[in-house]
Tab-separated table of C-alpha atoms in Angstrom:
chain	number	residue	atom	x	y	z
A	7	MET	CA	21.922	-25.815	19.952
A	8	ARG	CA	18.918	-28.121	19.515
A	9	ARG	CA	16.662	-25.347	20.461
A	10	ASN	CA	16.179	-21.535	20.745
A	11	ASN	CA	16.536	-20.876	24.532
A	12	THR	CA	16.332	-16.914	24.069
A	13	PRO	CA	13.683	-15.254	26.020
A	14	TYR	CA	10.924	-13.516	24.056
A	15	PHE	CA	11.747	-10.122	25.365
A	16	VAL	CA	15.351	-10.569	24.436
A	17	LYS	CA	14.034	-11.322	20.760
A	18	ARG	CA	12.097	-8.142	20.912
A	19	ILE	CA	15.034	-5.817	21.620
A	20	CYS	CA	17.069	-7.584	19.211
A	21	THR	CA	14.720	-6.758	16.531
A	22	ALA	CA	14.314	-3.563	17.532
A	23	ILE	CA	18.213	-2.951	17.425
A	24	ASN	CA	18.289	-4.619	14.082
A	25	ARG	CA	15.438	-2.322	12.647
A	26	PHE	CA	17.383	0.370	13.930
A	27	TYR	CA	20.790	-0.627	12.428
A	28	VAL	CA	19.211	-1.150	9.207
A	29	LYS	CA	17.557	2.184	8.920
A	30	ARG	CA	20.514	4.290	10.119
A	31	PHE	CA	23.452	1.962	8.325
A	32	ILE	CA	22.200	-0.228	5.695
A	33	ALA	CA	19.237	1.826	3.953
A	34	PRO	CA	21.313	4.709	3.042
A	35	GLN	CA	23.939	2.285	1.352
A	36	PHE	CA	20.962	1.947	-1.542
A	37	ASP	CA	20.386	4.526	-3.930
A	38	SER	CA	16.592	3.916	-3.599
A	39	VAL	CA	14.852	1.209	-0.917
A	40	GLY	CA	11.160	0.479	-0.549
A	41	ALA	CA	9.072	0.300	2.582
A	42	GLY	CA	9.308	-2.682	4.838
A	43	LEU	CA	13.037	-3.755	4.100
A	44	ASP	CA	13.622	-6.901	6.482
A	45	ILE	CA	17.049	-7.816	7.028
A	46	GLY	CA	18.299	-10.869	9.028
A	47	HIS	CA	21.844	-10.048	10.652
A	48	PRO	CA	22.124	-6.934	8.441
A	49	ARG	CA	25.747	-6.696	9.516
A	50	HIS	CA	26.520	-9.237	7.380
A	51	LEU	CA	24.979	-7.732	4.141
A	52	VAL	CA	27.797	-6.149	2.320
A	53	ILE	CA	27.329	-3.328	-0.199
A	54	PHE	CA	29.443	-1.806	-2.265
A	55	GLY	CA	29.161	0.564	-5.313
A	56	HIS	CA	26.517	3.176	-6.422
A	57	ASN	CA	23.110	2.599	-8.570
A	58	ILE	CA	21.793	-0.215	-6.254
A	59	HIS	CA	17.944	-0.152	-5.981
A	60	ILE	CA	15.607	-2.420	-3.805
A	61	GLY	CA	11.951	-2.252	-3.428
A	62	ASN	CA	8.908	-2.749	-0.945
A	63	TYR	CA	8.962	-5.591	1.556
A	64	ALA	CA	12.087	-7.084	0.588
A	65	GLN	CA	13.612	-9.889	2.947
A	66	ILE	CA	17.148	-10.211	3.030
A	67	ILE	CA	18.341	-13.256	5.093
A	68	ALA	CA	22.263	-12.677	5.838
A	69	ALA	CA	24.298	-15.142	8.131
A	70	PRO	CA	27.295	-14.730	10.202
A	71	ASP	CA	28.895	-17.473	8.309
A	72	ASN	CA	27.458	-16.795	4.886
A	73	CYS	CA	27.695	-13.260	3.827
A	74	ILE	CA	25.338	-11.335	1.182
A	75	ARG	CA	27.280	-9.370	-1.635
A	76	LEU	CA	25.732	-6.695	-3.702
A	77	THR	CA	28.423	-5.272	-5.835
A	78	THR	CA	28.371	-2.840	-8.743
A	79	TRP	CA	31.641	-1.621	-10.681
A	80	PRO	CA	32.334	1.732	-12.707
A	81	GLY	CA	33.614	1.462	-15.823
A	82	LYS	CA	34.389	3.473	-18.967
A	83	GLN	CA	31.603	2.295	-21.059
A	84	TYR	CA	28.930	1.470	-18.243
A	85	SER	CA	28.235	2.263	-14.769
A	86	GLY	CA	27.098	-0.965	-12.905
A	87	GLU	CA	23.429	-0.957	-11.821
A	88	ILE	CA	21.431	-3.439	-9.551
A	89	SER	CA	17.867	-3.154	-9.493
A	90	ILE	CA	15.568	-5.624	-7.414
A	91	GLY	CA	12.060	-5.474	-7.363
A	92	ASN	CA	9.263	-5.562	-4.924
A	93	TYR	CA	8.252	-8.765	-2.332
A	94	CYS	CA	11.839	-10.384	-3.322
A	95	LEU	CA	13.621	-13.051	-0.862
A	96	ILE	CA	17.290	-13.227	-0.824
A	97	SER	CA	18.929	-16.161	1.067
A	98	PRO	CA	22.582	-16.312	2.748
A	99	GLY	CA	25.354	-16.598	0.694
A	100	VAL	CA	23.755	-14.799	-2.531
A	101	ARG	CA	26.283	-12.582	-4.530
A	102	ILE	CA	25.178	-10.197	-6.908
A	103	SER	CA	27.982	-8.614	-9.391
A	104	ALA	CA	27.243	-6.076	-12.116
A	105	ALA	CA	29.291	-4.298	-14.320
A	106	GLN	CA	26.347	-2.963	-16.562
A	107	SER	CA	23.028	-4.014	-15.239
A	108	ILE	CA	21.212	-6.535	-13.329
A	109	ARG	CA	17.349	-6.287	-12.856
A	110	ILE	CA	15.288	-8.353	-10.878
A	111	GLY	CA	11.491	-8.188	-10.889
A	112	ASP	CA	8.806	-8.656	-8.287
A	113	ASN	CA	8.358	-11.456	-6.159
A	114	CYS	CA	11.523	-13.157	-7.099
A	115	MET	CA	13.038	-15.958	-4.790
A	116	ILE	CA	16.842	-16.186	-4.785
A	117	ALA	CA	18.251	-19.323	-2.775
A	118	ALA	CA	21.330	-19.723	-0.557
A	119	ASN	CA	24.529	-19.310	-2.717
A	120	VAL	CA	23.284	-18.254	-5.750
A	121	TYR	CA	25.787	-16.028	-7.952
A	122	ILE	CA	24.486	-13.534	-10.544
A	123	SER	CA	26.967	-11.687	-12.757
A	124	ASP	CA	26.716	-9.576	-15.980
A	125	SER	CA	30.265	-9.926	-16.779
A	126	ASP	CA	33.083	-12.054	-17.651
A	127	TRP	CA	35.327	-9.766	-15.704
A	128	HIS	CA	38.284	-10.477	-18.168
A	129	GLY	CA	38.767	-11.137	-21.888
A	130	ILE	CA	40.119	-14.526	-22.909
A	131	TYR	CA	43.104	-12.963	-24.546
A	132	ASN	CA	43.188	-9.814	-22.737
A	133	ARG	CA	43.356	-10.546	-19.019
A	134	ILE	CA	44.581	-7.287	-18.004
A	135	ARG	CA	41.695	-4.923	-19.045
A	136	PRO	CA	38.545	-5.738	-17.033
A	137	PHE	CA	34.483	-5.145	-17.341
A	138	ARG	CA	35.083	-5.573	-21.541
A	139	CYS	CA	32.523	-8.719	-21.734
A	140	THR	CA	29.465	-7.577	-20.175
A	141	LYS	CA	25.618	-8.032	-21.230
A	142	PRO	CA	22.664	-7.454	-19.077
A	143	VAL	CA	21.245	-10.012	-16.914
A	144	ILE	CA	16.935	-9.999	-16.379
A	145	LEU	CA	15.264	-11.843	-13.909
A	146	GLU	CA	11.441	-11.511	-14.729
A	147	ASN	CA	8.890	-11.468	-12.198
A	148	ASN	CA	8.133	-14.303	-9.760
A	149	VAL	CA	11.657	-16.178	-10.969
A	150	TRP	CA	12.818	-18.690	-8.490
A	151	LEU	CA	16.515	-19.606	-8.459
A	152	GLY	CA	17.517	-22.647	-6.220
A	153	GLU	CA	20.408	-23.119	-4.088
A	154	SER	CA	23.899	-22.553	-5.711
A	155	VAL	CA	22.554	-21.514	-9.149
A	156	ILE	CA	25.028	-19.316	-11.138
A	157	VAL	CA	23.297	-16.958	-13.728
A	158	ASN	CA	25.847	-15.656	-16.283
A	159	LYS	CA	25.858	-12.637	-18.684
A	160	GLY	CA	23.348	-11.948	-21.036
A	161	VAL	CA	20.511	-14.063	-19.653
A	162	THR	CA	17.022	-13.482	-19.435
A	163	ILE	CA	14.669	-15.676	-17.184
A	164	GLY	CA	11.311	-15.517	-18.036
A	165	GLU	CA	8.135	-14.763	-15.663
A	166	ASN	CA	7.366	-17.873	-13.342
A	167	SER	CA	10.193	-19.674	-14.156
A	168	VAL	CA	12.257	-21.892	-11.684
A	169	VAL	CA	16.000	-22.961	-11.843
A	170	GLY	CA	16.986	-26.067	-9.980
A	171	ALA	CA	19.759	-26.202	-7.653
A	172	GLY	CA	23.270	-26.185	-8.845
A	173	SER	CA	22.252	-25.154	-12.335
A	174	VAL	CA	24.533	-22.924	-14.340
A	175	VAL	CA	22.466	-20.531	-16.582
A	176	THR	CA	24.002	-19.660	-20.121
A	177	LYS	CA	21.152	-19.107	-22.079
A	178	ASP	CA	17.520	-17.278	-22.234
A	179	ILE	CA	15.031	-19.565	-20.178
A	180	PRO	CA	11.254	-18.775	-21.662
A	181	PRO	CA	8.538	-17.739	-18.916
A	182	ASN	CA	6.703	-20.506	-17.227
A	183	SER	CA	9.586	-23.121	-17.586
A	184	ILE	CA	11.677	-25.172	-15.223
A	185	ALA	CA	15.072	-25.638	-15.960
A	186	ALA	CA	17.918	-27.689	-14.637
A	187	GLY	CA	21.524	-28.968	-15.221
A	188	ASN	CA	24.787	-27.551	-16.465
A	189	PRO	CA	24.424	-25.891	-18.571
A	190	ALA	CA	20.737	-25.269	-17.700
A	191	ARG	CA	18.076	-26.837	-19.973
A	192	ILE	CA	14.254	-27.230	-19.962
A	193	ILE	CA	12.817	-30.197	-18.145
A	194	LYS	CA	9.342	-28.939	-17.589
A	195	SER	CA	6.928	-26.331	-18.113
A	196	ILE	CA	4.484	-24.500	-15.820
A	197	ASN	CA	0.662	-24.245	-16.363
A	198	PRO	CA	0.472	-20.312	-16.760
A	199	ASN	CA	-3.580	-20.775	-16.365
A	200	ARG	CA	-3.154	-22.483	-12.866
A	201	ARG	CA	-3.571	-20.110	-9.593
A	202	MET	CA	-0.187	-19.106	-8.537
A	203	LEU	CA	0.090	-17.944	-4.941
A	204	LYS	CA	3.270	-15.249	-5.109
A	205	ARG	CA	4.831	-13.745	-2.173
A	206	GLU	CA	3.369	-10.429	-2.395
A	207	LEU	CA	0.511	-12.145	-0.787
A	208	LEU	CA	2.342	-12.254	2.439
A	209	PHE	CA	2.386	-8.482	2.613
A	210	LYS	CA	-1.391	-7.802	1.396
A	211	ASP	CA	-1.803	-6.651	4.688
A	212	ALA	CA	1.726	-6.143	5.984
A	213	GLU	CA	0.927	-4.792	9.378
A	214	HIS	CA	-0.910	-8.066	9.931
A	215	TYR	CA	2.080	-10.151	8.514
A	216	PHE	CA	4.451	-8.706	10.892
A	217	TYR	CA	2.078	-8.936	13.883
A	218	ASN	CA	1.761	-12.936	13.083
A	219	GLN	CA	5.482	-13.304	13.190
A	220	ASP	CA	5.815	-11.435	16.330
A	221	GLN	CA	2.842	-13.810	17.849
A	222	LEU	CA	4.717	-16.749	16.657
A	223	ASP	CA	8.086	-15.581	18.434
A	224	ARG	CA	5.598	-15.399	21.434
A	225	TYR	CA	4.446	-18.927	21.463
A	226	VAL	CA	7.889	-20.459	20.653
A	227	LEU	CA	10.100	-18.352	23.162
A	228	GLY	CA	7.425	-17.186	25.797
A	229	LYS	CA	8.199	-19.960	28.103
A	230	ASN	CA	12.046	-19.125	27.920
A	231	SER	CA	13.472	-17.763	31.080
A	232	ILE	CA	16.408	-15.245	31.567
A	233	TRP	CA	18.180	-17.592	33.956
A	234	ASN	CA	17.863	-20.748	31.788
A	235	TRP	CA	19.087	-18.340	28.730
A	236	LEU	CA	22.160	-17.287	30.531
A	237	ARG	CA	22.816	-20.531	32.162
A	238	TYR	CA	22.780	-21.915	28.545
A	239	LEU	CA	25.212	-19.161	27.346
A	240	ILE	CA	27.779	-20.045	30.187
A	241	ALA	CA	27.314	-23.282	30.623
A	242	PRO	CA	25.306	-25.503	27.860
A	243	ARG	CA	24.181	-29.105	28.570
A	244	LYS	CA	23.192	-31.771	26.390
A	245	ASN	CA	19.627	-30.864	25.792
A	246	ASP	CA	20.277	-27.539	24.895
């Protein structure tokens, strides 16, 4: 599809259905959930286990061909926990798997296909008994993980730090750093004294933010007719 042929009023209906679905079927799966949870394609968010928490105004963008999975596993020593802070962004294909503890701070951005795990899941010599090799993972506030980053057990990524696409994080990354590579190494520092705009700014006036999003949909989709949309669904043309 080269353009979105969906009429504006159809988009409004779909948005209302999604919000109902999130409230009725997704939110109860979290142990705690903040205000303003926004999920794109919520049927493709898979939640398994207990002790999964998410803060205010989190945005989760799943996709039909790229599910998001949040998973905690119970064990004898620990019960897995995932805690996601306020104003976080989680993109398609993200997998977060906890056997002990994964804590994600406020304003964090997690790009597509990121994998975060606090466990090796099996030992090198004992490959029968799972969950023995676990160490907590911490992402401090305002961390940005690029596409396909892997974060291994026992890692703390400091505030404001950025991890480049495709990196494998095996050791702690200090605050205000840019790291990349396999294994990830610091390649640049971020000036902590320079003003930084964080995701929380989007929701300083949350009602106004969602109103602007709706007006953008109206502008982009407002001229789409239902007849052209139905025609596109049945018999798409080259320019569709």
